[in-house]
Amino acid sequence: MAKVPPEEEHPVKAFGWAARDQSGHLAPFNFSRRETGDEDVRFKVLYCGICHSDLHSIKNEWGFSFYPLVPGHELVGEVTEVGSKVNKVKVGDKVGVGCMVGACHSCESCKNDLENYCPKMIFTYNSIYHDGTFNYGGYSDTMVANERYIVHFPENMPLDAGSPLLCAGITVYSPLKHFGLAQPGKHIGVVGLGGLGHVAIKFAKAFGAKVTVISTSPSKKDEALEHLGADSFLVSRDPDQIQAAMNTMDGIIDTVSAVHPILPLLGLLKSYGTLVMVGVPDKPLELPVFPLISGRKMVAGSGFGGMKETQEMIDFAAKHGITADIEVVPMDYVNTAMERLAKNDVRYRFVIDIGNTLAATKP
Ligand code: NAP
Ligand code: ZN
Ligand code: ZN
């Protein structure tokens, strides 16, 4: 049977930018989205953050990408249509979608509001939906999702600077809470000052913790301390600085996107401390055992968060004035933005102005 072209698969026309192969080069792409089902919310996409996972995905660095691939899992916009059974939001509301759009809703994780750990969880893009069709992400003009996966944006949360919270925000908020680090008096290390790292500082400070940034970029020090609110800054490649801070941290959130040594990080932890990996390098890291057993330390992982907690995180951020520091870019800048992200040249998140600049790129 011949494959149905993406623009004819569903009744609603959609337009976005897709990568066609692992060069990762993004270009205009016509496709389609399903009709608004009873439990669905449709919205016009206005902004979409660029997560490093988008870059890993378009270049197939993790080895499971399918093309054409429309990235984007930090998308926000305005509701244009709701299904008959939807009661969470109404037309005109500001909403967003993060990393996932589906799960089984009957397993233990789903019942505990942890759809993100459901074995059948469906990612926002590069994933197959319940109806068997391919999912396309937020670098596009329109989106439809089941209301369970819709996040309601509070009035005072800006759409552009708030969009990165849908992935970067929840990915650091959730482990801070889960591992008992969201408390006054805790000393938290944040490794990698990028999209995830800079919002990790803001949430950790809002929880009353002390925050130390562990970075490869000495040039980010002043900003981390004076603007982002960190209490101290360590250059990870400087053994003297690391040595001076040994055994001082209750927990560390590691957001690094590339292979890097974790031995120094384990040394920074106090006994019983936890190193939480949230960055996803494309190759395995070396795990030294001695520093683990000598202080009963733990290495853990954490993947974004469930929908209940994602809404809680957005509401918490709105209450505490937490947003991402962003550089808003037009759609046709996206390939340059990806090159700059790969070179660690962004402070601290690119956000695409979909609403004002995507339509003009239609061929
Ligand atoms: P990002 O903005 O590129 O930030 C990553 C930071 O890591 C950089 O700013 C840099 O900080 C540091 N870094 C980069 N290359 C390094 C190297 N070779 N050695 C040491 N440090 C290096 O990326 P992001 O969007 O925050 O995403 C970070 C990672 O988290 C990615 O792998 C992404 O796929 C993953 N992620 C995971 C989840 C999850 O659910 N677990 C969710 C979202 C993203 P310094 O300049 O300060 O060193
Ligand atoms: Zn992400
Ligand atoms: Zn499930």
Tab-separated table of C-alpha atoms and ligand atoms in Angstrom, residues 104-107 110 118-119, ligand 3:
chain	number	residue	atom	x	y	z
A	104	CYS	CA	-1.630	4.635	28.405
A	105	HIS	CA	-3.493	6.291	31.330
A	106	SER	CA	-3.879	2.948	33.119
A	107	CYS	CA	-0.413	1.898	34.335
A	110	CYS	CA	-0.075	7.165	34.750
A	118	CYS	CA	4.631	5.405	31.290
A	119	PRO	CA	6.163	2.658	29.128
B	3	ZN	ZN	0.786	4.532	31.458
